[in-house]
Amino acid sequence: MSNSSFITEFLLLPFADTWELQLLHFALFLGIYLAALLGNGLILTAVACDHRLHTPMYFFLLNLALLDMGCISTTVPKAMANSLHDTRTISYEGCAAQVFLFPFLMSADLFLLTVMAYDRYVAICKPLHYGTLLGSRACAQMAAAAWGSGFLYALLHATNTFSLPLCQGNAVDQFFCEITQILKISCSDSYLREVGLLAFSGILVLGCFVFIVLSYVQIFRAVLRIPSEQGRHKAFSTCLPHLVVVSLLVSTGVSAYLKPPTISSSSLDMIMAVLYAVMPPAVNPLIYSMRNQELKNAIRKVMSWMFIRICSGNYLDPSAAIDCFFCFFYT
């Protein structure tokens, strides 16, 4: 019987059988990755440097952009490197890092989206209490709780997953090290603890989703009572992007993990993984900025400022960028 202690590397699932198609996938993923970094990076810079966006809603959006950048950076760069070099390998340590970081960032993402639903609920349904319930200290504590809960959740899964003996080789049927795929190569009588944790995870996701749905039921009831059409439009413009992002994340994740085993295949599993692990971080910046005029104006200012600096040869001073980010917490 082989054990995980004797495995030094894993074999990931390639995107294609020929190197030419691998290069095509590399180019596609490179475009998606750069778009995600650019979009989320612009949101980070705009929110941090524009004092008009120093509100709880944009503070949480800044944290979401950080999580999205981390999430896509956990899986896509290694997949691109493997496609470019026509290889499948990932080290044991690299696989363990993905097993920890991906659930950490994804779960923190979901927890933060739940907090953002609460923020919108208080802003629209209890506006007189908004400053009290969502002050600077409360926002920092809720964001820290989302990050901390995700960290503990991922630590529990990662330690439990890699404590299992692996008896079915080292081939992982996914383009990154996913917990469910690691369980497939573990001993059949030793993975029940992790299955139990995954079931608990499903309940946790369902609880967050129910909270978000109930929050938005109350929000929409309150918005429809607003007499001004301009007021209703402004309320919807801040709420609908968040609801779209939540729906995209939950629907793709649930479809990936709850699809019937009879229709499961390596190709389908890979497509579903791309939908829930790669696409949300790439499209979230577009969704949030599409109907938000304040954010679009701030991003335009950042892009204009960067263009002027580059054209004049005066590139961004690192100390100025650091001061810009720190100023968020002191204004």
Short mmCIF file of C-alpha atoms in Angstrom, two decimals:
data_model
loop_
_atom_site.label_atom_id
_atom_site.label_comp_id
_atom_site.label_asym_id
_atom_site.label_seq_id
_atom_site.Cartn_x
_atom_site.Cartn_y
_atom_site.Cartn_z
CA MET A 1 0.00 0.00 0.00
CA SER A 2 1.43 3.38 -1.03
CA ASN A 3 1.18 6.28 1.30
CA SER A 4 1.19 10.05 0.76
CA SER A 5 4.52 10.23 2.59
CA PHE A 6 6.13 8.51 -0.44
CA ILE A 7 4.63 10.91 -2.99
CA THR A 8 6.86 13.80 -3.99
CA GLU A 9 4.71 15.20 -6.81
CA PHE A 10 1.27 14.98 -8.36
CA LEU A 11 0.17 14.82 -12.00
CA LEU A 12 -2.46 17.39 -12.95
CA LEU A 13 -4.98 16.99 -15.75
CA PRO A 14 -3.76 18.65 -18.99
CA PHE A 15 -6.08 20.90 -20.97
CA ALA A 16 -5.29 19.17 -24.26
CA ASP A 17 -3.34 16.28 -25.72
CA THR A 18 -1.24 18.28 -28.19
CA TRP A 19 1.25 21.05 -27.41
CA GLU A 20 -0.37 23.39 -29.98
CA LEU A 21 -3.69 23.23 -28.13
CA GLN A 22 -1.81 23.60 -24.84
CA LEU A 23 -0.37 26.87 -26.16
CA LEU A 24 -3.87 28.00 -27.11
CA HIS A 25 -5.07 27.32 -23.58
CA PHE A 26 -2.03 29.15 -22.23
CA ALA A 27 -2.89 32.25 -24.28
CA LEU A 28 -6.55 32.09 -23.20
CA PHE A 29 -5.71 31.73 -19.51
CA LEU A 30 -3.07 34.44 -19.76
CA GLY A 31 -5.67 36.86 -21.12
CA ILE A 32 -8.17 35.98 -18.38
CA TYR A 33 -5.51 36.21 -15.68
CA LEU A 34 -4.21 39.60 -16.81
CA ALA A 35 -7.79 40.91 -17.10
CA ALA A 36 -8.51 39.75 -13.54
CA LEU A 37 -5.34 41.35 -12.17
CA LEU A 38 -5.97 44.60 -14.05
CA GLY A 39 -9.64 44.86 -13.11
CA ASN A 40 -9.19 44.04 -9.44
CA GLY A 41 -6.01 46.12 -9.26
CA LEU A 42 -7.86 49.16 -10.63
CA ILE A 43 -10.62 48.69 -8.05
CA LEU A 44 -8.03 48.41 -5.26
CA THR A 45 -6.26 51.58 -6.36
CA ALA A 46 -9.44 53.55 -6.99
CA VAL A 47 -11.01 52.68 -3.63
CA ALA A 48 -7.80 53.25 -1.68
CA CYS A 49 -6.92 56.57 -3.30
CA ASP A 50 -10.33 58.24 -3.74
CA HIS A 51 -11.51 59.62 -0.39
CA ARG A 52 -15.12 59.68 -1.66
CA LEU A 53 -15.04 55.88 -1.77
CA HIS A 54 -13.91 55.50 1.84
CA THR A 55 -17.22 54.00 2.92
CA PRO A 56 -18.06 50.54 4.33
CA MET A 57 -19.41 49.27 0.99
CA TYR A 58 -16.19 50.11 -0.86
CA PHE A 59 -14.03 48.91 2.02
CA PHE A 60 -15.60 45.47 1.66
CA LEU A 61 -15.25 45.71 -2.13
CA LEU A 62 -11.52 46.39 -1.65
CA ASN A 63 -11.23 43.22 0.44
CA LEU A 64 -13.18 41.27 -2.19
CA ALA A 65 -10.78 42.45 -4.92
CA LEU A 66 -7.83 41.28 -2.81
CA LEU A 67 -9.44 37.86 -2.33
CA ASP A 68 -10.24 37.55 -6.04
CA MET A 69 -6.66 38.36 -7.02
CA GLY A 70 -5.37 35.77 -4.57
CA CYS A 71 -7.89 33.15 -5.66
CA ILE A 72 -7.09 33.29 -9.36
CA SER A 73 -3.35 33.52 -8.61
CA THR A 74 -3.54 30.25 -6.65
CA THR A 75 -4.59 28.08 -9.61
CA VAL A 76 -4.06 29.79 -12.97
CA PRO A 77 -0.29 30.55 -13.01
CA LYS A 78 0.66 26.91 -12.40
CA ALA A 79 -1.83 25.75 -15.04
CA MET A 80 -0.34 28.24 -17.52
CA ALA A 81 3.22 27.15 -16.72
CA ASN A 82 2.30 23.49 -17.26
CA SER A 83 0.64 24.30 -20.59
CA LEU A 84 3.63 26.35 -21.75
CA HIS A 85 6.18 23.68 -20.82
CA ASP A 86 3.93 20.76 -21.85
CA THR A 87 4.10 19.10 -18.45
CA ARG A 88 1.62 17.90 -15.82
CA THR A 89 3.62 17.88 -12.61
CA ILE A 90 3.14 19.86 -9.42
CA SER A 91 5.23 19.33 -6.31
CA TYR A 92 3.75 17.87 -3.14
CA GLU A 93 4.29 21.21 -1.39
CA GLY A 94 2.71 23.12 -4.28
CA CYS A 95 -0.31 20.85 -4.23
CA ALA A 96 -0.66 21.25 -0.46
CA ALA A 97 -0.48 25.03 -0.89
CA GLN A 98 -3.30 24.95 -3.44
CA VAL A 99 -5.41 22.67 -1.22
CA PHE A 100 -5.06 25.22 1.58
CA LEU A 101 -5.12 28.55 -0.29
CA PHE A 102 -8.02 27.88 -2.66
CA PRO A 103 -10.58 26.94 0.04
CA PHE A 104 -9.22 29.73 2.25
CA LEU A 105 -9.76 32.43 -0.36
CA MET A 106 -13.02 31.02 -1.74
CA SER A 107 -14.63 30.59 1.70
CA ALA A 108 -13.42 34.03 2.82
CA ASP A 109 -14.92 35.35 -0.42
CA LEU A 110 -18.31 33.83 0.43
CA PHE A 111 -18.18 35.06 4.05
CA LEU A 112 -17.32 38.55 2.82
CA LEU A 113 -20.19 38.51 0.32
CA THR A 114 -22.46 37.63 3.24
CA VAL A 115 -21.12 40.61 5.19
CA MET A 116 -21.67 42.81 2.12
CA ALA A 117 -25.31 41.69 2.00
CA TYR A 118 -25.66 42.79 5.64
CA ASP A 119 -24.06 46.12 4.74
CA ARG A 120 -26.60 46.72 1.97
CA TYR A 121 -29.46 45.63 4.25
CA VAL A 122 -28.50 48.12 6.95
CA ALA A 123 -27.84 50.91 4.43
CA ILE A 124 -31.27 50.59 2.81
CA CYS A 125 -33.53 49.16 5.52
CA LYS A 126 -31.99 50.85 8.59
CA PRO A 127 -30.27 54.00 7.24
CA LEU A 128 -30.51 55.88 10.55
CA HIS A 129 -28.47 53.16 12.28
CA TYR A 130 -25.91 52.75 9.49
CA GLY A 131 -23.18 54.83 11.11
CA THR A 132 -23.61 53.01 14.41
CA LEU A 133 -23.81 49.45 13.11
CA LEU A 134 -21.15 49.85 10.42
CA GLY A 135 -18.53 52.17 11.85
CA SER A 136 -14.86 51.85 10.97
CA ARG A 137 -14.12 49.47 13.83
CA ALA A 138 -17.13 47.26 13.10
CA CYS A 139 -16.21 47.05 9.40
CA ALA A 140 -12.63 46.08 10.23
CA GLN A 141 -13.84 43.41 12.66
CA MET A 142 -16.29 41.92 10.14
CA ALA A 143 -13.66 41.86 7.39
CA ALA A 144 -11.15 40.26 9.79
CA ALA A 145 -13.80 37.70 10.80
CA ALA A 146 -14.34 36.77 7.13
CA TRP A 147 -10.59 36.34 6.52
CA GLY A 148 -10.06 34.51 9.82
CA SER A 149 -13.01 32.15 9.33
CA GLY A 150 -11.76 31.30 5.85
CA PHE A 151 -8.28 30.62 7.24
CA LEU A 152 -9.55 28.23 9.94
CA TYR A 153 -11.91 26.53 7.50
CA ALA A 154 -9.11 25.92 4.98
CA LEU A 155 -6.66 24.82 7.67
CA LEU A 156 -9.14 22.19 8.86
CA HIS A 157 -9.67 20.86 5.33
CA ALA A 158 -5.99 20.91 4.32
CA THR A 159 -4.69 19.13 7.43
CA ASN A 160 -7.45 16.54 7.25
CA THR A 161 -6.99 15.93 3.51
CA PHE A 162 -3.23 15.43 3.67
CA SER A 163 -3.48 13.22 6.73
CA LEU A 164 -5.20 10.62 4.53
CA PRO A 165 -3.11 7.81 3.01
CA LEU A 166 -3.13 7.93 -0.78
CA CYS A 167 -3.53 4.48 -2.31
CA GLN A 168 -4.62 5.25 -5.89
CA GLY A 169 -1.48 6.80 -7.37
CA ASN A 170 -0.71 10.49 -7.80
CA ALA A 171 -2.82 11.51 -10.83
CA VAL A 172 -5.30 14.31 -10.03
CA ASP A 173 -8.22 14.66 -12.46
CA GLN A 174 -8.25 18.46 -12.38
CA PHE A 175 -6.02 21.31 -13.57
CA PHE A 176 -5.26 22.19 -9.94
CA CYS A 177 -5.20 20.30 -6.66
CA GLU A 178 -8.83 20.18 -5.62
CA ILE A 179 -9.91 18.49 -2.39
CA THR A 180 -12.54 16.30 -4.03
CA GLN A 181 -9.99 15.04 -6.55
CA ILE A 182 -7.44 14.28 -3.83
CA LEU A 183 -10.11 12.22 -2.05
CA LYS A 184 -10.50 10.09 -5.18
CA ILE A 185 -6.91 8.83 -4.85
CA SER A 186 -7.11 8.26 -1.08
CA CYS A 187 -7.83 4.91 0.53
CA SER A 188 -11.50 4.02 0.28
CA ASP A 189 -11.91 3.46 4.01
CA SER A 190 -10.14 6.60 5.22
CA TYR A 191 -11.83 9.56 3.56
CA LEU A 192 -15.12 9.61 5.48
CA ARG A 193 -13.95 12.37 7.84
CA GLU A 194 -13.26 14.71 4.93
CA VAL A 195 -16.59 13.78 3.32
CA GLY A 196 -18.23 14.80 6.58
CA LEU A 197 -16.37 18.11 6.50
CA LEU A 198 -17.47 18.68 2.91
CA ALA A 199 -21.08 18.00 3.96
CA PHE A 200 -20.66 20.57 6.75
CA SER A 201 -19.24 22.96 4.15
CA GLY A 202 -22.38 22.51 2.06
CA ILE A 203 -24.54 23.41 5.06
CA LEU A 204 -22.37 26.45 5.72
CA VAL A 205 -22.66 27.63 2.11
CA LEU A 206 -26.42 27.08 2.24
CA GLY A 207 -26.64 29.10 5.46
CA CYS A 208 -24.73 32.03 3.91
CA PHE A 209 -26.87 31.87 0.79
CA VAL A 210 -30.12 31.82 2.77
CA PHE A 211 -28.95 34.82 4.82
CA ILE A 212 -28.10 36.71 1.62
CA VAL A 213 -31.46 35.85 0.01
CA LEU A 214 -33.43 36.90 3.10
CA SER A 215 -31.44 40.14 3.26
CA TYR A 216 -32.29 40.93 -0.34
CA VAL A 217 -35.96 40.11 0.13
CA GLN A 218 -36.05 42.83 2.80
CA ILE A 219 -33.93 45.15 0.64
CA PHE A 220 -36.19 44.85 -2.41
CA ARG A 221 -39.29 45.40 -0.28
CA ALA A 222 -37.71 48.59 1.10
CA VAL A 223 -36.52 49.78 -2.33
CA LEU A 224 -39.98 49.38 -3.88
CA ARG A 225 -41.35 51.67 -1.17
CA ILE A 226 -38.95 54.49 -2.14
CA PRO A 227 -41.12 57.16 -3.82
CA SER A 228 -38.34 58.66 -5.94
CA GLU A 229 -37.41 56.83 -9.15
CA GLN A 230 -33.86 58.21 -8.84
CA GLY A 231 -33.64 56.83 -5.31
CA ARG A 232 -34.80 53.40 -6.45
CA HIS A 233 -32.29 53.45 -9.30
CA LYS A 234 -29.42 54.34 -6.96
CA ALA A 235 -30.41 51.60 -4.50
CA PHE A 236 -30.63 48.98 -7.25
CA SER A 237 -27.30 50.10 -8.76
CA THR A 238 -25.50 49.29 -5.50
CA CYS A 239 -27.37 46.03 -4.79
CA LEU A 240 -27.78 44.25 -8.13
CA PRO A 241 -24.04 43.83 -8.85
CA HIS A 242 -23.56 42.16 -5.46
CA LEU A 243 -26.50 39.84 -6.08
CA VAL A 244 -25.14 38.90 -9.53
CA VAL A 245 -21.70 38.11 -8.05
CA VAL A 246 -23.24 35.95 -5.30
CA SER A 247 -25.42 34.10 -7.81
CA LEU A 248 -22.45 33.46 -10.12
CA LEU A 249 -20.26 32.11 -7.31
CA VAL A 250 -22.89 29.94 -5.64
CA SER A 251 -24.50 28.59 -8.83
CA THR A 252 -21.22 27.52 -10.42
CA GLY A 253 -19.87 26.07 -7.17
CA VAL A 254 -23.05 24.13 -6.40
CA SER A 255 -23.27 22.86 -9.99
CA ALA A 256 -19.68 21.62 -9.78
CA TYR A 257 -20.04 19.77 -6.47
CA LEU A 258 -23.64 18.54 -6.60
CA LYS A 259 -23.92 17.31 -10.17
CA PRO A 260 -24.99 13.64 -10.48
CA PRO A 261 -22.07 11.16 -10.64
CA THR A 262 -23.61 9.62 -13.76
CA ILE A 263 -22.80 12.73 -15.82
CA SER A 264 -19.36 13.25 -14.32
CA SER A 265 -16.34 13.27 -16.62
CA SER A 266 -12.85 14.77 -16.53
CA SER A 267 -13.71 17.31 -19.24
CA LEU A 268 -16.95 18.36 -17.55
CA ASP A 269 -15.23 18.61 -14.16
CA MET A 270 -12.57 20.85 -15.68
CA ILE A 271 -15.14 23.12 -17.35
CA MET A 272 -17.08 23.47 -14.09
CA ALA A 273 -13.85 24.22 -12.20
CA VAL A 274 -13.00 26.98 -14.66
CA LEU A 275 -16.49 28.44 -14.22
CA TYR A 276 -16.32 28.67 -10.42
CA ALA A 277 -12.57 29.11 -9.83
CA VAL A 278 -11.41 31.27 -12.74
CA MET A 279 -14.31 33.24 -14.16
CA PRO A 280 -15.73 34.99 -11.03
CA PRO A 281 -12.46 36.81 -10.15
CA ALA A 282 -12.18 37.92 -13.78
CA VAL A 283 -15.74 39.21 -14.24
CA ASN A 284 -16.41 40.60 -10.74
CA PRO A 285 -14.69 43.95 -11.46
CA LEU A 286 -16.79 44.35 -14.61
CA ILE A 287 -20.00 43.50 -12.77
CA TYR A 288 -19.33 45.91 -9.91
CA SER A 289 -18.30 48.81 -12.13
CA MET A 290 -20.98 48.38 -14.80
CA ARG A 291 -23.79 50.15 -12.92
CA ASN A 292 -21.76 52.05 -10.34
CA GLN A 293 -21.03 55.55 -11.63
CA GLU A 294 -18.93 56.54 -8.60
CA LEU A 295 -16.62 53.58 -9.07
CA LYS A 296 -16.40 54.08 -12.84
CA ASN A 297 -15.42 57.71 -12.38
CA ALA A 298 -12.75 56.79 -9.82
CA ILE A 299 -11.33 54.08 -12.12
CA ARG A 300 -11.23 56.52 -15.04
CA LYS A 301 -9.26 58.97 -12.90
CA VAL A 302 -6.79 56.25 -11.90
CA MET A 303 -6.31 55.14 -15.51
CA SER A 304 -5.86 58.74 -16.70
CA TRP A 305 -3.37 59.44 -13.94
CA MET A 306 -1.39 56.28 -14.76
CA PHE A 307 -1.41 57.11 -18.47
CA ILE A 308 -0.13 60.63 -17.84
CA ARG A 309 2.60 59.35 -15.50
CA ILE A 310 3.76 56.75 -18.02
CA CYS A 311 3.73 59.15 -20.97
CA SER A 312 5.69 61.74 -19.02
CA GLY A 313 8.23 59.14 -17.89
CA ASN A 314 7.41 59.70 -14.21
CA TYR A 315 6.47 56.23 -13.09
CA LEU A 316 4.63 55.58 -9.86
CA ASP A 317 6.75 56.17 -6.80
CA PRO A 318 6.37 53.08 -4.55
CA SER A 319 6.26 55.22 -1.41
CA ALA A 320 3.41 57.25 -2.91
CA ALA A 321 1.46 54.06 -3.64
CA ILE A 322 1.97 52.83 -0.07
CA ASP A 323 0.83 56.18 1.33
CA CYS A 324 -2.21 56.00 -0.93
CA PHE A 325 -3.25 52.62 0.46
CA PHE A 326 -2.60 53.56 4.08
CA CYS A 327 -4.61 56.74 3.75
CA PHE A 328 -7.76 54.60 3.42
CA PHE A 329 -7.64 53.67 7.10
CA TYR A 330 -7.05 57.19 8.39
CA THR A 331 -9.74 59.16 6.58
#
